[in-house]
Amino acid sequence: MVLQRLVRPTVSLGQKFAPTTLPRFVRAQSTSSYENILVSSPRPGVGLITLNRPKALNALSSSLFKELNAALREYEEDKDIGAIVLTGSDKAFAAGADIKEMASLTFAEAYANNFIAPWSYLTTLRTPVIAAVSGHALGGGCELAMMCDIVYSTKTANFGQPEIKLGTIPGAGGSQRLTAAIGKSKAMELILTGSNFSGEEAEKHGLVARAFEGGNKEVLDGALDTAAKIASYSRVAVIAAKEVVNKSQDLGVREGVEYERRIFHALFGSNDQTIGMKAFAEKKKPEWTHS
Ligand code: CAA
């Protein structure tokens, strides 16, 4: 199915915060040519991407990923977008990598083409991304959700890393991100048995920030509200906040705290820090300049 962009014209590169060198696989693609995703902007400052390959439960084929990366890149470069929401349908966020597509892959093809590596583009974005998950989030679907900055799900969402049942292992970061999120023993149990777990359990284990009653509509509304709130703040402060939280994954506490302090110091050089503190003192609503 083809869907058009609902709002805003495309803006040129560099109008927001110019990303670092763009990987070759993240090429521009006309939004009107998307066949596996839908894009829209249902709230001010929020870009929504809906995985839309219903017949295959949103299995993550290379053509779907090419479109997803193109849409992410467009939002990343759009100065009017302050947060992105990624969702699927009631039935499936995504049922994993496309098994039929990869079934005949040889080692040489997988290795030489660095199969799956383009999926990581999402993790290089500076704009926050929220996953709104309902239905199946299995294998690569679970991994895609975990690449997002915040994961919301329904209570009945079906998470899992079932690759062991296919004679393989997670290939898009599942063994690393699941372990970092819920701890080694639980992650080991889930990955070695291929057992699934619900959104309710995922919330209990800290993988999901909030688990909602209902279906995709309810979790998506929650994600869009949060995204709109994030998008209403200074983009400079939001980017800095995301950066320092992510640093905590790589640095020890002492170095991390020091890193945070340096970025905190740096924000005294931004216009929005001055605007925010002055507005507080004057009991006014800050008018962010994103500078
Ligand atoms: N790849 C390709 N096609 C898939 C798919 C996948 N991951 N998941 C589902 N589909 C297809 C099915 O083949 C089926 O297509 P047909 O109608 O043409 O037969 C269609 O989607 C509907 O699926 P089911 O009939 O199986 O639906 P169901 O409701 O009975 O079961 C399910 C749903 C439990 C999710 C089941 O489809 C399933 O187990 N899917 C595979 C899940 C999985 O193993 N994911 C991990 C993939 S490997 C991976 O992701 C590696 C990595 O780390 C990157």
mmCIF file of C-alpha atoms and ligand atoms in Angstrom:
data_model
loop_
_atom_site.group_PDB
_atom_site.id
_atom_site.type_symbol
_atom_site.label_atom_id
_atom_site.label_comp_id
_atom_site.label_asym_id
_atom_site.label_seq_id
_atom_site.Cartn_x
_atom_site.Cartn_y
_atom_site.Cartn_z
ATOM 1 C CA MET A 1 0.000 0.000 0.000
ATOM 2 C CA VAL A 2 1.224 3.473 -0.771
ATOM 3 C CA LEU A 3 0.794 6.310 1.667
ATOM 4 C CA GLN A 4 1.598 9.940 1.428
ATOM 5 C CA ARG A 5 3.102 12.189 4.021
ATOM 6 C CA LEU A 6 0.237 13.961 5.779
ATOM 7 C CA VAL A 7 1.932 17.157 6.863
ATOM 8 C CA ARG A 8 4.944 19.365 6.398
ATOM 9 C CA PRO A 9 7.068 19.641 3.342
ATOM 10 C CA THR A 10 10.468 17.980 3.451
ATOM 11 C CA VAL A 11 13.190 20.318 4.702
ATOM 12 C CA SER A 12 16.754 20.346 3.598
ATOM 13 C CA LEU A 13 19.670 18.666 5.339
ATOM 14 C CA GLY A 14 21.249 20.572 8.150
ATOM 15 C CA GLN A 15 18.186 22.534 9.217
ATOM 16 C CA LYS A 16 17.993 20.644 12.476
ATOM 17 C CA PHE A 17 21.232 19.262 13.801
ATOM 18 C CA ALA A 18 23.223 17.931 10.910
ATOM 19 C CA PRO A 19 23.773 14.242 11.527
ATOM 20 C CA THR A 20 27.206 12.772 11.251
ATOM 21 C CA THR A 21 28.118 11.270 7.891
ATOM 22 C CA LEU A 22 25.107 9.318 6.691
ATOM 23 C CA PRO A 23 25.667 5.633 6.072
ATOM 24 C CA ARG A 24 25.393 4.532 2.441
ATOM 25 C CA PHE A 25 22.370 2.358 3.184
ATOM 26 C CA VAL A 26 20.333 5.304 4.445
ATOM 27 C CA ARG A 27 19.412 6.785 1.133
ATOM 28 C CA ALA A 28 16.693 9.327 0.541
ATOM 29 C CA GLN A 29 13.500 7.776 -0.782
ATOM 30 C CA SER A 30 10.324 9.480 -1.867
ATOM 31 C CA THR A 31 7.739 9.003 0.915
ATOM 32 C CA SER A 32 5.064 8.438 -1.731
ATOM 33 C CA SER A 33 6.823 5.255 -2.819
ATOM 34 C CA TYR A 34 6.679 3.486 0.558
ATOM 35 C CA GLU A 35 5.016 0.094 0.361
ATOM 36 C CA ASN A 36 5.791 -1.396 3.765
ATOM 37 C CA ILE A 37 5.356 1.559 6.120
ATOM 38 C CA LEU A 38 2.996 4.477 6.704
ATOM 39 C CA VAL A 39 4.221 7.899 7.771
ATOM 40 C CA SER A 40 2.252 10.756 9.314
ATOM 41 C CA SER A 41 2.464 13.496 11.907
ATOM 42 C CA PRO A 42 -0.577 13.156 14.185
ATOM 43 C CA ARG A 43 0.671 15.542 16.914
ATOM 44 C CA PRO A 44 2.711 18.757 16.698
ATOM 45 C CA GLY A 45 6.391 17.943 16.438
ATOM 46 C CA VAL A 46 5.821 14.180 16.280
ATOM 47 C CA GLY A 47 6.674 11.872 13.381
ATOM 48 C CA LEU A 48 4.817 8.561 13.344
ATOM 49 C CA ILE A 49 6.025 5.508 11.430
ATOM 50 C CA THR A 50 3.671 2.526 11.239
ATOM 51 C CA LEU A 51 5.059 -0.805 10.030
ATOM 52 C CA ASN A 52 2.516 -1.981 7.496
ATOM 53 C CA ARG A 53 3.139 -5.437 6.109
ATOM 54 C CA PRO A 54 0.085 -7.125 7.620
ATOM 55 C CA LYS A 55 0.167 -10.342 5.577
ATOM 56 C CA ALA A 56 3.598 -11.182 7.008
ATOM 57 C CA LEU A 57 2.921 -9.817 10.527
ATOM 58 C CA ASN A 58 5.330 -6.963 9.755
ATOM 59 C CA ALA A 59 8.258 -9.331 9.222
ATOM 60 C CA LEU A 60 11.317 -7.138 8.739
ATOM 61 C CA SER A 61 12.367 -7.678 5.141
ATOM 62 C CA SER A 62 15.245 -5.714 3.623
ATOM 63 C CA SER A 63 12.824 -3.624 1.578
ATOM 64 C CA LEU A 64 10.862 -2.745 4.726
ATOM 65 C CA PHE A 65 14.069 -1.737 6.488
ATOM 66 C CA LYS A 66 15.212 0.375 3.564
ATOM 67 C CA GLU A 67 11.966 2.336 3.803
ATOM 68 C CA LEU A 68 12.095 2.523 7.594
ATOM 69 C CA ASN A 69 15.617 3.951 7.491
ATOM 70 C CA ALA A 70 14.652 6.456 4.803
ATOM 71 C CA ALA A 71 11.667 7.634 6.886
ATOM 72 C CA LEU A 72 13.770 7.833 10.063
ATOM 73 C CA ARG A 73 16.371 9.849 8.229
ATOM 74 C CA GLU A 74 13.746 12.254 6.940
ATOM 75 C CA TYR A 75 12.391 12.859 10.438
ATOM 76 C CA GLU A 76 15.894 13.189 11.870
ATOM 77 C CA GLU A 77 16.644 15.970 9.397
ATOM 78 C CA ASP A 78 13.313 17.742 9.841
ATOM 79 C CA LYS A 79 13.645 20.686 12.224
ATOM 80 C CA ASP A 80 9.907 20.519 13.016
ATOM 81 C CA ILE A 81 10.130 16.982 14.374
ATOM 82 C CA GLY A 82 11.160 16.626 18.019
ATOM 83 C CA ALA A 83 10.230 12.981 18.626
ATOM 84 C CA ILE A 84 9.411 9.873 16.606
ATOM 85 C CA VAL A 85 6.968 7.054 17.378
ATOM 86 C CA LEU A 86 7.374 3.626 15.805
ATOM 87 C CA THR A 87 4.438 1.224 15.889
ATOM 88 C CA GLY A 88 2.778 -1.746 14.178
ATOM 89 C CA SER A 89 -0.747 -3.146 14.407
ATOM 90 C CA ASP A 90 -2.921 -4.809 17.039
ATOM 91 C CA LYS A 91 -1.616 -8.174 15.823
ATOM 92 C CA ALA A 92 2.063 -7.447 15.413
ATOM 93 C CA PHE A 93 4.674 -4.815 16.071
ATOM 94 C CA ALA A 94 6.943 -7.123 14.060
ATOM 95 C CA ALA A 95 7.253 -10.941 14.016
ATOM 96 C CA GLY A 96 11.001 -10.769 13.443
ATOM 97 C CA ALA A 97 13.416 -10.756 10.566
ATOM 98 C CA ASP A 98 11.852 -12.111 7.376
ATOM 99 C CA ILE A 99 12.617 -15.819 7.764
ATOM 100 C CA LYS A 100 11.642 -16.628 4.174
ATOM 101 C CA GLU A 101 14.006 -13.970 2.847
ATOM 102 C CA MET A 102 16.978 -15.133 4.902
ATOM 103 C CA ALA A 103 16.385 -18.900 4.720
ATOM 104 C CA SER A 104 18.679 -19.374 1.708
ATOM 105 C CA LEU A 105 21.360 -16.862 2.719
ATOM 106 C CA THR A 106 24.909 -18.247 2.733
ATOM 107 C CA PHE A 107 27.583 -17.322 5.259
ATOM 108 C CA ALA A 108 29.567 -15.504 2.552
ATOM 109 C CA GLU A 109 26.539 -13.398 1.546
ATOM 110 C CA ALA A 110 25.600 -12.582 5.137
ATOM 111 C CA TYR A 111 29.182 -11.687 6.058
ATOM 112 C CA ALA A 112 30.180 -9.814 2.910
ATOM 113 C CA ASN A 113 26.970 -7.753 2.860
ATOM 114 C CA ASN A 114 27.016 -7.229 6.625
ATOM 115 C CA PHE A 115 23.451 -8.536 6.836
ATOM 116 C CA ILE A 116 21.350 -6.762 9.519
ATOM 117 C CA ALA A 117 23.947 -3.998 10.086
ATOM 118 C CA PRO A 118 21.710 -1.320 8.454
ATOM 119 C CA TRP A 119 19.121 -1.986 11.174
ATOM 120 C CA SER A 120 21.364 -0.124 13.614
ATOM 121 C CA TYR A 121 20.745 3.214 11.902
ATOM 122 C CA LEU A 122 17.909 3.860 14.377
ATOM 123 C CA THR A 123 20.383 3.803 17.256
ATOM 124 C CA THR A 124 22.406 6.646 15.715
ATOM 125 C CA LEU A 125 19.490 9.120 15.719
ATOM 126 C CA ARG A 126 19.598 12.109 18.021
ATOM 127 C CA THR A 127 15.813 12.535 17.937
ATOM 128 C CA PRO A 128 14.163 10.370 20.630
ATOM 129 C CA VAL A 129 12.249 7.340 19.322
ATOM 130 C CA ILE A 130 9.403 5.671 21.232
ATOM 131 C CA ALA A 131 8.248 2.142 20.359
ATOM 132 C CA ALA A 132 4.504 1.508 20.770
ATOM 133 C CA VAL A 133 4.195 -2.272 20.798
ATOM 134 C CA SER A 134 1.138 -4.493 20.641
ATOM 135 C CA GLY A 135 0.826 -8.078 19.442
ATOM 136 C CA HIS A 136 3.980 -9.960 18.480
ATOM 137 C CA ALA A 137 7.408 -8.414 19.009
ATOM 138 C CA LEU A 138 9.530 -11.466 18.312
ATOM 139 C CA GLY A 139 13.161 -11.906 17.327
ATOM 140 C CA GLY A 140 14.103 -8.871 15.255
ATOM 141 C CA GLY A 141 10.774 -7.279 16.288
ATOM 142 C CA CYS A 142 11.785 -7.412 19.950
ATOM 143 C CA GLU A 143 15.260 -6.174 18.985
ATOM 144 C CA LEU A 144 13.824 -3.274 17.000
ATOM 145 C CA ALA A 145 11.684 -2.226 19.981
ATOM 146 C CA MET A 146 14.752 -2.410 22.243
ATOM 147 C CA MET A 147 16.706 -0.120 19.893
ATOM 148 C CA CYS A 148 14.164 2.611 20.646
ATOM 149 C CA ASP A 149 14.757 5.054 23.501
ATOM 150 C CA ILE A 150 11.495 4.299 25.298
ATOM 151 C CA VAL A 151 9.364 1.169 24.913
ATOM 152 C CA TYR A 152 5.617 1.246 25.625
ATOM 153 C CA SER A 153 3.494 -1.853 25.078
ATOM 154 C CA THR A 154 0.112 -3.340 25.723
ATOM 155 C CA LYS A 155 -0.113 -5.670 28.711
ATOM 156 C CA THR A 156 -0.797 -8.553 26.327
ATOM 157 C CA ALA A 157 2.024 -7.825 23.859
ATOM 158 C CA ASN A 158 4.039 -10.939 23.022
ATOM 159 C CA PHE A 159 7.795 -10.356 23.343
ATOM 160 C CA GLY A 160 10.470 -12.966 22.777
ATOM 161 C CA GLN A 161 13.756 -13.998 21.198
ATOM 162 C CA PRO A 162 12.706 -17.314 19.611
ATOM 163 C CA GLU A 163 15.724 -17.638 17.287
ATOM 164 C CA ILE A 164 16.959 -20.752 19.126
ATOM 165 C CA LYS A 165 13.913 -22.560 17.714
ATOM 166 C CA LEU A 166 15.164 -21.745 14.208
ATOM 167 C CA GLY A 167 18.627 -23.097 14.911
ATOM 168 C CA THR A 168 20.155 -19.657 15.269
ATOM 169 C CA ILE A 169 20.609 -16.781 17.746
ATOM 170 C CA PRO A 170 19.474 -13.139 17.965
ATOM 171 C CA GLY A 171 21.331 -11.124 15.339
ATOM 172 C CA ALA A 172 20.191 -7.544 15.862
ATOM 173 C CA GLY A 173 21.424 -6.893 19.372
ATOM 174 C CA GLY A 174 18.929 -9.025 21.333
ATOM 175 C CA SER A 175 21.492 -10.841 23.453
ATOM 176 C CA GLN A 176 23.106 -7.538 24.441
ATOM 177 C CA ARG A 177 20.131 -5.202 24.878
ATOM 178 C CA LEU A 178 17.849 -7.732 26.578
ATOM 179 C CA THR A 179 20.636 -8.606 29.024
ATOM 180 C CA ALA A 180 21.340 -4.930 29.715
ATOM 181 C CA ALA A 181 17.623 -4.290 30.292
ATOM 182 C CA ILE A 182 16.568 -7.240 32.446
ATOM 183 C CA GLY A 183 19.772 -8.829 33.741
ATOM 184 C CA LYS A 184 21.829 -11.850 32.709
ATOM 185 C CA SER A 185 19.954 -14.700 34.360
ATOM 186 C CA LYS A 186 16.502 -13.769 33.023
ATOM 187 C CA ALA A 187 17.857 -12.887 29.552
ATOM 188 C CA MET A 188 19.773 -16.166 29.421
ATOM 189 C CA GLU A 189 16.634 -18.106 30.357
ATOM 190 C CA LEU A 190 14.562 -16.373 27.669
ATOM 191 C CA ILE A 191 17.165 -16.635 24.894
ATOM 192 C CA LEU A 192 18.149 -20.254 25.615
ATOM 193 C CA THR A 193 14.553 -21.482 25.832
ATOM 194 C CA GLY A 194 13.024 -19.192 23.215
ATOM 195 C CA SER A 195 10.140 -18.567 25.627
ATOM 196 C CA ASN A 196 7.926 -15.567 25.070
ATOM 197 C CA PHE A 197 6.922 -13.015 27.702
ATOM 198 C CA SER A 198 4.015 -10.594 27.953
ATOM 199 C CA GLY A 199 4.057 -6.810 27.972
ATOM 200 C CA GLU A 200 2.969 -6.977 31.595
ATOM 201 C CA GLU A 201 6.043 -9.082 32.456
ATOM 202 C CA ALA A 202 8.238 -6.843 30.309
ATOM 203 C CA GLU A 203 7.117 -3.860 32.385
ATOM 204 C CA LYS A 204 7.843 -5.764 35.597
ATOM 205 C CA HIS A 205 11.380 -6.536 34.375
ATOM 206 C CA GLY A 206 12.042 -2.951 33.283
ATOM 207 C CA LEU A 207 12.188 -3.626 29.530
ATOM 208 C CA VAL A 208 8.985 -1.664 28.999
ATOM 209 C CA ALA A 209 8.489 1.759 30.567
ATOM 210 C CA ARG A 210 4.691 1.451 30.644
ATOM 211 C CA ALA A 211 2.300 -1.386 29.778
ATOM 212 C CA PHE A 212 -1.195 -0.294 28.734
ATOM 213 C CA GLU A 213 -4.580 -2.014 28.941
ATOM 214 C CA GLY A 214 -6.187 -2.378 25.514
ATOM 215 C CA GLY A 215 -4.742 -2.664 22.026
ATOM 216 C CA ASN A 216 -2.575 -0.732 19.627
ATOM 217 C CA LYS A 217 -4.793 2.367 19.785
ATOM 218 C CA GLU A 218 -4.309 2.728 23.546
ATOM 219 C CA VAL A 219 -0.537 2.185 23.552
ATOM 220 C CA LEU A 220 -0.120 4.404 20.511
ATOM 221 C CA ASP A 221 -2.099 7.228 22.144
ATOM 222 C CA GLY A 222 0.163 6.929 25.188
ATOM 223 C CA ALA A 223 3.292 7.001 23.036
ATOM 224 C CA LEU A 224 2.061 9.967 21.003
ATOM 225 C CA ASP A 225 1.250 11.931 24.182
ATOM 226 C CA THR A 226 4.742 11.307 25.532
ATOM 227 C CA ALA A 227 6.323 12.123 22.164
ATOM 228 C CA ALA A 228 4.350 15.389 21.952
ATOM 229 C CA LYS A 229 5.524 16.327 25.439
ATOM 230 C CA ILE A 230 9.169 15.648 24.506
ATOM 231 C CA ALA A 231 8.733 17.586 21.252
ATOM 232 C CA SER A 232 7.403 20.578 23.212
ATOM 233 C CA TYR A 233 10.772 21.114 24.943
ATOM 234 C CA SER A 234 13.979 22.665 23.678
ATOM 235 C CA ARG A 235 15.475 20.340 21.045
ATOM 236 C CA VAL A 236 18.966 21.206 22.300
ATOM 237 C CA ALA A 237 18.126 20.107 25.844
ATOM 238 C CA VAL A 238 16.325 16.968 24.636
ATOM 239 C CA ILE A 239 19.273 15.901 22.493
ATOM 240 C CA ALA A 240 21.656 16.531 25.390
ATOM 241 C CA ALA A 241 19.437 14.565 27.805
ATOM 242 C CA LYS A 242 19.277 11.590 25.426
ATOM 243 C CA GLU A 243 23.031 11.720 24.924
ATOM 244 C CA VAL A 244 23.880 11.658 28.633
ATOM 245 C CA VAL A 245 21.448 8.843 29.442
ATOM 246 C CA ASN A 246 22.922 6.777 26.588
ATOM 247 C CA LYS A 247 26.439 7.461 27.867
ATOM 248 C CA SER A 248 25.508 5.671 31.082
ATOM 249 C CA GLN A 249 25.407 2.442 29.046
ATOM 250 C CA ASP A 250 29.063 2.806 28.022
ATOM 251 C CA LEU A 251 30.758 4.586 30.932
ATOM 252 C CA GLY A 252 31.270 3.798 34.595
ATOM 253 C CA VAL A 253 29.336 5.966 37.080
ATOM 254 C CA ARG A 254 32.270 8.282 37.904
ATOM 255 C CA GLU A 255 33.108 9.014 34.269
ATOM 256 C CA GLY A 256 29.413 9.196 33.382
ATOM 257 C CA VAL A 257 28.713 11.792 36.064
ATOM 258 C CA GLU A 258 31.676 13.835 34.841
ATOM 259 C CA TYR A 259 30.456 13.571 31.250
ATOM 260 C CA GLU A 260 26.988 14.672 32.319
ATOM 261 C CA ARG A 261 28.439 17.665 34.189
ATOM 262 C CA ARG A 262 30.362 18.799 31.096
ATOM 263 C CA ILE A 263 27.237 18.666 28.930
ATOM 264 C CA PHE A 264 25.311 20.449 31.704
ATOM 265 C CA HIS A 265 27.992 23.170 31.656
ATOM 266 C CA ALA A 266 27.784 23.354 27.865
ATOM 267 C CA LEU A 267 24.056 24.064 27.992
ATOM 268 C CA PHE A 268 24.810 27.385 29.749
ATOM 269 C CA GLY A 269 25.944 28.383 26.259
ATOM 270 C CA SER A 270 22.525 27.677 24.718
ATOM 271 C CA ASN A 271 19.832 30.308 24.236
ATOM 272 C CA ASP A 272 17.161 27.922 25.481
ATOM 273 C CA GLN A 273 18.796 27.488 28.880
ATOM 274 C CA THR A 274 18.669 31.271 29.362
ATOM 275 C CA ILE A 275 15.103 31.405 28.037
ATOM 276 C CA GLY A 276 13.938 28.519 30.253
ATOM 277 C CA MET A 277 15.364 29.884 33.500
ATOM 278 C CA LYS A 278 14.265 33.471 32.775
ATOM 279 C CA ALA A 279 10.727 32.275 31.965
ATOM 280 C CA PHE A 280 10.616 30.360 35.259
ATOM 281 C CA ALA A 281 11.679 33.442 37.240
ATOM 282 C CA GLU A 282 9.117 35.605 35.389
ATOM 283 C CA LYS A 283 6.365 32.951 35.709
ATOM 284 C CA LYS A 284 5.988 32.818 31.917
ATOM 285 C CA LYS A 285 5.817 29.951 29.438
ATOM 286 C CA PRO A 286 9.195 29.560 27.714
ATOM 287 C CA GLU A 287 9.256 30.123 23.955
ATOM 288 C CA TRP A 288 11.984 27.743 22.826
ATOM 289 C CA THR A 289 14.277 28.731 19.980
ATOM 290 C CA HIS A 290 15.950 25.313 19.720
ATOM 291 C CA SER A 291 19.276 27.069 19.746
HETATM 292 N N1 CAA B 1 9.231 -14.022 8.574
HETATM 293 C C1 CAA B 1 8.505 -14.253 7.461
HETATM 294 N N2 CAA B 1 7.184 -14.474 7.480
HETATM 295 C C2 CAA B 1 6.559 -14.483 8.668
HETATM 296 C C3 CAA B 1 7.249 -14.262 9.866
HETATM 297 C C4 CAA B 1 8.646 -14.011 9.793
HETATM 298 N N3 CAA B 1 9.391 -13.741 10.885
HETATM 299 N N4 CAA B 1 6.378 -14.338 10.887
HETATM 300 C C5 CAA B 1 5.178 -14.600 10.344
HETATM 301 N N5 CAA B 1 5.287 -14.678 9.005
HETATM 302 C C6 CAA B 1 4.223 -14.962 8.027
HETATM 303 C C7 CAA B 1 3.801 -16.422 8.056
HETATM 304 O O1 CAA B 1 4.693 -17.213 7.298
HETATM 305 C C8 CAA B 1 2.421 -16.326 7.464
HETATM 306 O O2 CAA B 1 2.544 -16.190 6.067
HETATM 307 P P1 CAA B 1 1.610 -17.092 5.078
HETATM 308 O O3 CAA B 1 0.202 -16.640 5.392
HETATM 309 O O4 CAA B 1 2.082 -16.708 3.732
HETATM 310 O O5 CAA B 1 1.840 -18.514 5.476
HETATM 311 C C9 CAA B 1 1.898 -15.002 8.022
HETATM 312 O O6 CAA B 1 3.052 -14.247 8.397
HETATM 313 C C10 CAA B 1 1.019 -15.180 9.235
HETATM 314 O O7 CAA B 1 1.754 -15.940 10.173
HETATM 315 P P2 CAA B 1 1.129 -17.251 10.917
HETATM 316 O O8 CAA B 1 0.158 -17.922 10.026
HETATM 317 O O9 CAA B 1 2.274 -18.066 11.409
HETATM 318 O O10 CAA B 1 0.356 -16.528 12.098
HETATM 319 P P3 CAA B 1 0.040 -17.120 13.531
HETATM 320 O O11 CAA B 1 -0.878 -16.137 14.163
HETATM 321 O O12 CAA B 1 -0.408 -18.539 13.450
HETATM 322 O O13 CAA B 1 1.448 -17.132 14.326
HETATM 323 C C11 CAA B 1 3.558 -16.168 15.036
HETATM 324 C C12 CAA B 1 2.081 -15.931 14.625
HETATM 325 C C13 CAA B 1 3.581 -16.928 16.365
HETATM 326 C C14 CAA B 1 4.217 -14.827 15.218
HETATM 327 C C15 CAA B 1 4.265 -17.011 13.957
HETATM 328 O O14 CAA B 1 4.037 -16.421 12.686
HETATM 329 C C16 CAA B 1 5.750 -17.121 14.138
HETATM 330 O O15 CAA B 1 6.212 -17.905 14.961
HETATM 331 N N6 CAA B 1 6.529 -16.323 13.383
HETATM 332 C C17 CAA B 1 7.991 -16.381 13.435
HETATM 333 C C18 CAA B 1 8.539 -15.698 14.673
HETATM 334 C C19 CAA B 1 10.035 -15.800 14.727
HETATM 335 O O16 CAA B 1 10.589 -16.887 14.785
HETATM 336 N N7 CAA B 1 10.718 -14.663 14.690
HETATM 337 C C20 CAA B 1 12.166 -14.600 14.715
HETATM 338 C C21 CAA B 1 12.694 -14.500 13.327
HETATM 339 S S1 CAA B 1 14.451 -14.681 13.241
HETATM 340 C C22 CAA B 1 15.074 -13.166 13.640
HETATM 341 O O17 CAA B 1 14.355 -12.224 13.888
HETATM 342 C C23 CAA B 1 16.579 -13.073 13.640
HETATM 343 C C24 CAA B 1 17.111 -11.805 14.215
HETATM 344 O O18 CAA B 1 17.479 -11.768 15.345
HETATM 345 C C25 CAA B 1 17.310 -10.647 13.400
#
